[in-house]
Short mmCIF file of C-alpha atoms in Angstrom, two decimals:
data_model
loop_
_atom_site.label_atom_id
_atom_site.label_comp_id
_atom_site.label_asym_id
_atom_site.label_seq_id
_atom_site.Cartn_x
_atom_site.Cartn_y
_atom_site.Cartn_z
CA UNK A 193 56.91 -165.99 -159.95
CA UNK A 194 58.35 -163.23 -161.88
CA UNK A 195 62.08 -163.65 -161.25
CA UNK A 196 62.16 -167.67 -160.67
CA UNK A 197 59.11 -168.79 -162.62
CA UNK A 198 59.14 -170.20 -166.10
CA UNK A 199 57.75 -168.27 -169.04
CA UNK A 200 55.12 -171.03 -169.52
CA UNK A 201 53.59 -170.64 -165.75
CA UNK A 202 53.84 -166.75 -166.22
CA UNK A 203 51.64 -167.11 -169.45
CA UNK A 204 49.32 -169.33 -167.50
CA UNK A 205 49.18 -167.41 -164.43
CA UNK A 206 46.49 -164.59 -163.55
CA UNK A 207 48.94 -162.75 -161.30
CA UNK A 208 52.79 -162.36 -161.29
CA UNK A 209 54.81 -161.42 -158.42
CA UNK A 210 57.73 -159.36 -159.67
CA UNK A 211 60.00 -159.64 -156.55
CA UNK A 212 58.77 -163.27 -155.84
CA UNK A 213 57.65 -162.05 -152.43
CA UNK A 214 54.48 -163.47 -151.09
CA UNK A 215 54.05 -160.63 -148.88
CA UNK A 216 53.66 -158.41 -151.46
CA UNK A 217 50.41 -159.92 -151.79
CA UNK A 218 49.33 -158.56 -148.56
CA UNK A 219 50.58 -155.15 -148.89
CA UNK A 220 48.48 -155.11 -152.39
CA UNK A 221 45.54 -156.48 -150.20
CA UNK A 222 45.90 -153.59 -147.69
CA UNK A 223 46.38 -150.97 -150.41
CA UNK A 224 43.27 -152.13 -152.26
CA UNK A 225 41.32 -151.73 -148.88
CA UNK A 226 42.52 -148.50 -148.33
CA UNK A 227 41.71 -147.22 -151.61
CA UNK A 228 38.03 -148.57 -151.15
CA UNK A 229 38.04 -146.65 -147.94
CA UNK A 230 39.31 -143.55 -149.20
CA UNK A 231 36.50 -143.61 -152.15
CA UNK A 232 33.96 -143.95 -149.47
CA UNK A 233 35.36 -141.23 -147.53
CA UNK A 234 35.14 -139.00 -150.69
CA UNK A 235 31.32 -140.08 -151.55
CA UNK A 236 30.38 -139.50 -147.95
CA UNK A 237 31.75 -136.06 -147.82
CA UNK A 238 30.32 -135.12 -151.17
CA UNK A 239 27.06 -136.44 -150.91
CA UNK A 240 26.46 -134.72 -147.45
CA UNK A 241 27.69 -131.53 -148.83
CA UNK A 242 25.37 -131.58 -151.76
CA UNK A 243 22.31 -132.49 -149.95
CA UNK A 244 22.76 -130.00 -147.60
CA UNK A 245 23.28 -127.39 -150.18
CA UNK A 246 20.05 -128.30 -152.04
CA UNK A 247 18.23 -128.98 -148.52
CA UNK A 248 19.16 -125.38 -147.77
CA UNK A 249 17.81 -124.02 -151.10
CA UNK A 250 14.78 -126.08 -150.82
CA UNK A 251 13.74 -125.59 -147.24
CA UNK A 252 14.43 -121.65 -147.82
CA UNK A 253 11.86 -121.67 -150.77
CA UNK A 254 9.35 -124.10 -149.00
CA UNK A 255 9.15 -121.79 -145.93
CA UNK A 256 9.19 -118.43 -147.74
CA UNK A 257 12.49 -117.62 -146.53
CA UNK A 258 15.04 -115.33 -148.33
CA UNK A 259 17.75 -117.61 -149.87
CA UNK A 260 20.91 -117.62 -147.58
CA UNK A 261 23.18 -117.96 -150.16
CA UNK A 262 23.61 -116.05 -153.68
CA UNK A 263 24.25 -117.83 -156.76
CA UNK A 264 28.05 -116.96 -156.61
CA UNK A 265 28.33 -118.29 -153.05
CA UNK A 266 26.81 -121.59 -154.27
CA UNK A 267 29.24 -121.86 -156.86
CA UNK A 268 32.15 -121.25 -154.59
CA UNK A 269 31.12 -123.69 -152.04
CA UNK A 270 30.60 -126.47 -154.87
CA UNK A 271 33.67 -125.91 -156.85
CA UNK A 272 36.07 -124.44 -154.48
CA UNK A 273 35.36 -125.41 -151.06
CA UNK A 274 34.39 -128.83 -151.92
CA UNK A 275 36.99 -129.92 -154.29
CA UNK A 276 40.32 -129.68 -152.61
CA UNK A 277 39.12 -131.31 -149.33
CA UNK A 278 37.42 -134.05 -151.17
CA UNK A 279 40.48 -134.90 -153.30
CA UNK A 280 42.52 -134.84 -150.22
CA UNK A 281 40.48 -137.34 -148.70
CA UNK A 282 41.07 -139.90 -151.56
CA UNK A 283 44.89 -140.16 -150.63
CA UNK A 284 44.06 -140.71 -146.91
CA UNK A 285 46.99 -142.89 -145.73
CA UNK A 286 45.90 -146.54 -145.18
CA UNK A 287 44.92 -147.60 -141.64
CA UNK A 288 47.35 -149.82 -139.73
CA UNK A 289 44.45 -152.00 -138.68
CA UNK A 290 42.99 -152.48 -142.23
CA UNK A 291 43.96 -156.04 -142.50
CA UNK A 292 42.05 -157.10 -139.53
CA UNK A 293 38.84 -156.31 -141.18
CA UNK A 294 37.06 -159.27 -142.96
CA UNK A 295 36.67 -159.71 -146.36
CA UNK A 296 33.82 -157.37 -148.01
CA UNK A 297 31.32 -159.50 -150.04
CA UNK A 298 31.18 -158.60 -153.84
CA UNK A 299 27.69 -157.94 -153.65
CA UNK A 300 27.61 -155.23 -151.17
CA UNK A 301 27.17 -151.72 -152.71
CA UNK A 302 29.70 -149.18 -152.01
CA UNK A 303 26.84 -146.66 -150.88
CA UNK A 304 25.46 -148.70 -147.76
CA UNK A 305 22.73 -148.19 -145.53
CA UNK A 306 25.13 -146.98 -142.64
CA UNK A 307 26.63 -144.43 -145.06
CA UNK A 308 23.36 -142.98 -145.93
CA UNK A 309 22.58 -142.56 -142.30
CA UNK A 310 25.78 -140.55 -141.59
CA UNK A 311 25.18 -138.30 -144.87
CA UNK A 312 21.78 -137.36 -143.77
CA UNK A 313 22.83 -136.88 -140.27
CA UNK A 314 25.74 -134.82 -141.55
CA UNK A 315 23.18 -132.68 -144.00
CA UNK A 316 20.78 -131.95 -141.38
CA UNK A 317 23.38 -130.70 -138.75
CA UNK A 318 24.48 -128.39 -141.77
CA UNK A 319 21.33 -127.00 -142.85
CA UNK A 320 19.95 -126.57 -139.23
CA UNK A 321 23.24 -124.95 -138.08
CA UNK A 322 23.31 -122.42 -141.20
CA UNK A 323 19.45 -121.59 -141.16
CA UNK A 324 19.75 -120.99 -137.32
CA UNK A 325 22.65 -118.25 -137.81
CA UNK A 326 20.79 -116.95 -140.82
CA UNK A 327 17.49 -116.58 -139.27
CA UNK A 328 18.99 -115.05 -136.03
CA UNK A 329 20.95 -112.24 -138.27
CA UNK A 330 17.61 -111.25 -139.98
CA UNK A 331 15.88 -108.30 -139.19
CA UNK A 332 12.22 -108.02 -138.22
CA UNK A 333 11.26 -107.17 -141.73
CA UNK A 334 13.13 -109.96 -143.17
CA UNK A 335 15.36 -107.92 -145.49
CA UNK A 336 18.50 -109.65 -146.17
CA UNK A 337 21.77 -107.54 -145.89
CA UNK A 338 25.14 -108.61 -146.93
CA UNK A 339 26.15 -109.47 -143.44
CA UNK A 340 23.10 -111.92 -143.27
CA UNK A 341 24.45 -113.92 -146.24
CA UNK A 342 28.13 -113.49 -145.12
CA UNK A 343 27.30 -115.01 -141.90
CA UNK A 344 25.26 -117.89 -143.36
CA UNK A 345 27.81 -118.52 -146.45
CA UNK A 346 30.89 -118.43 -143.81
CA UNK A 347 28.91 -120.92 -141.48
CA UNK A 348 28.17 -123.19 -144.39
CA UNK A 349 31.82 -123.38 -145.20
CA UNK A 350 32.88 -123.84 -141.94
CA UNK A 351 30.63 -126.90 -141.56
CA UNK A 352 31.89 -128.27 -144.72
CA UNK A 353 35.47 -128.10 -143.34
CA UNK A 354 34.38 -129.73 -140.08
CA UNK A 355 32.33 -132.37 -142.14
CA UNK A 356 35.33 -132.93 -144.39
CA UNK A 357 37.50 -133.77 -140.92
CA UNK A 358 34.87 -136.31 -139.70
CA UNK A 359 34.83 -138.14 -142.87
CA UNK A 360 38.46 -139.08 -142.63
CA UNK A 361 37.70 -142.43 -140.94
CA UNK A 362 34.34 -144.23 -140.42
CA UNK A 363 35.01 -145.74 -136.87
CA UNK A 364 38.14 -144.28 -135.22
CA UNK A 365 38.19 -140.86 -133.48
CA UNK A 366 40.15 -138.40 -135.72
CA UNK A 367 41.72 -136.48 -132.59
CA UNK A 368 42.63 -139.57 -130.26
CA UNK A 369 43.43 -142.19 -132.89
CA UNK A 370 43.81 -141.13 -136.47
CA UNK A 371 45.77 -137.54 -135.74
CA UNK A 372 44.46 -134.46 -136.99
CA UNK A 373 47.77 -133.91 -138.85
CA UNK A 374 48.41 -137.41 -140.17
CA UNK A 375 47.34 -136.50 -143.82
CA UNK A 376 49.26 -133.54 -145.15
CA UNK A 377 47.55 -133.03 -148.13
CA UNK A 378 44.08 -132.81 -146.12
CA UNK A 379 45.77 -129.97 -144.00
CA UNK A 380 46.95 -128.26 -146.72
CA UNK A 381 43.52 -128.41 -148.63
CA UNK A 382 41.62 -127.34 -145.53
CA UNK A 383 44.06 -124.39 -144.86
CA UNK A 384 43.96 -123.30 -148.53
CA UNK A 385 39.95 -123.46 -148.39
CA UNK A 386 40.16 -121.29 -145.28
CA UNK A 387 42.50 -118.88 -146.59
CA UNK A 388 40.13 -118.40 -149.76
CA UNK A 389 37.14 -118.03 -147.67
CA UNK A 390 38.77 -115.13 -145.61
CA UNK A 391 39.81 -113.47 -148.74
CA UNK A 392 36.37 -113.64 -149.97
CA UNK A 393 35.11 -112.06 -146.68
CA UNK A 394 37.96 -109.37 -146.18
CA UNK A 395 39.46 -108.47 -149.77
CA UNK A 396 37.33 -105.40 -151.22
CA UNK A 397 36.97 -106.61 -155.08
CA UNK A 398 36.04 -110.17 -153.81
CA UNK A 399 33.58 -108.56 -151.53
CA UNK A 400 31.89 -107.02 -154.61
CA UNK A 401 31.78 -109.95 -156.41
CA UNK A 402 30.60 -112.36 -153.69
CA UNK A 403 28.21 -109.64 -151.85
CA UNK A 404 30.14 -110.06 -148.58
CA UNK A 405 31.49 -107.71 -146.11
CA UNK A 406 33.96 -108.12 -143.21
CA UNK A 407 33.31 -109.96 -139.99
CA UNK A 408 34.56 -109.59 -136.51
CA UNK A 409 36.90 -112.01 -134.91
CA UNK A 410 33.71 -112.92 -132.56
CA UNK A 411 31.38 -113.71 -135.46
CA UNK A 412 34.22 -116.12 -136.53
CA UNK A 413 34.24 -117.51 -133.14
CA UNK A 414 30.78 -117.84 -132.90
CA UNK A 415 30.45 -119.24 -136.44
CA UNK A 416 33.09 -122.06 -135.77
CA UNK A 417 31.54 -123.07 -132.41
CA UNK A 418 28.39 -123.83 -134.07
CA UNK A 419 29.89 -125.45 -137.10
CA UNK A 420 32.19 -127.77 -134.97
CA UNK A 421 28.94 -129.67 -134.11
CA UNK A 422 28.72 -131.89 -137.23
CA UNK A 423 32.35 -133.11 -136.03
CA UNK A 424 31.65 -133.17 -132.36
CA UNK A 425 28.39 -135.69 -132.94
CA UNK A 426 30.37 -137.69 -135.24
CA UNK A 427 33.05 -138.22 -132.85
CA UNK A 428 30.47 -139.09 -130.07
CA UNK A 429 29.26 -141.71 -132.40
CA UNK A 430 32.38 -143.15 -132.98
CA UNK A 431 32.86 -143.41 -129.21
CA UNK A 432 29.59 -144.89 -128.60
CA UNK A 433 29.89 -147.39 -131.20
CA UNK A 434 33.29 -148.47 -129.97
CA UNK A 435 31.61 -148.71 -126.35
CA UNK A 436 29.01 -150.83 -127.58
CA UNK A 437 31.79 -153.08 -129.53
CA UNK A 438 33.65 -153.54 -126.27
CA UNK A 439 30.57 -154.51 -124.14
CA UNK A 440 29.53 -157.27 -127.04
CA UNK A 441 33.18 -158.37 -127.24
CA UNK A 442 33.47 -158.63 -123.24
CA UNK A 443 30.32 -160.72 -123.25
CA UNK A 444 31.54 -163.01 -125.98
CA UNK A 445 34.91 -163.55 -124.37
CA UNK A 446 33.59 -164.31 -120.99
CA UNK A 447 31.14 -166.75 -122.55
CA UNK A 448 33.99 -168.44 -124.24
CA UNK A 449 36.12 -168.49 -121.32
CA UNK A 450 33.66 -169.99 -119.02
CA UNK A 451 32.94 -172.65 -121.60
CA UNK A 452 36.43 -173.28 -121.80
CA UNK A 453 36.54 -173.70 -118.03
CA UNK A 454 33.93 -176.36 -117.68
CA UNK A 455 35.49 -178.26 -120.67
CA UNK A 456 38.55 -178.33 -118.57
CA UNK A 457 36.74 -179.24 -115.43
CA UNK A 458 35.32 -182.12 -117.30
CA UNK A 459 38.78 -183.26 -118.71
CA UNK A 460 40.36 -183.14 -115.17
CA UNK A 461 37.76 -185.46 -113.73
CA UNK A 462 38.17 -187.72 -116.75
CA UNK A 463 42.09 -187.93 -116.14
CA UNK A 464 41.10 -188.41 -112.35
CA UNK A 465 39.15 -191.82 -113.05
CA UNK A 466 41.42 -192.98 -115.33
CA UNK A 467 44.47 -192.66 -112.74
CA UNK A 468 42.03 -194.51 -110.06
CA UNK A 469 41.50 -197.28 -112.77
#
């Protein structure tokens, strides 16, 4: 104890509670679990975006397609679009149910098999959606125009934002459980990123730099609908896993209750025999 403890005990101890309150340990454990989860969210988002960007360029080269993104657009995605949302994931509020989780083994890697599966699925959706938009915009002679790259560029960025939103929690629905506005820093980061993307599309001198052109509201709605698929798929995954968990928990509870009833019946029979004697 930091206040009432002796100097000798403080020197011999590994941890000192400055406020002499044991509940401080619980708060520290919850904060540590929250930090760990935020690190995994950051990694999942960055890995899925990086894998998607590399795969997009690699597949375009492999199938002899024009590159959907130019060099400036790739730099914009890696530096501007990824940075603020990823950093805001690092300050996600600690989940209220975090202390219900069991202890994590020390030898469990931070990049687990489940995380890699989610990274691959997200990257696959991002690449597929971006290539779908890009190929549909190409002319029959496969000549790339500013509009083609603007469409694929903006689609990738929107995928990025929806992917960041889905990374905010591993198992809870962002819409129905976590709350879209619960992380103010995330809302500001995504809002600033979207404003920056709109400037790249509509401000003349930025259009010249990034080789883009203005898009219509119908184009933006079309790309938003496609890009939201990465978020919708992840929300469906969370719902499905929750349903599976509820079924397993229900079976376990039923089995346990049934066993308890049998024990209670045996106990009553023994009591009746004792009374008879």
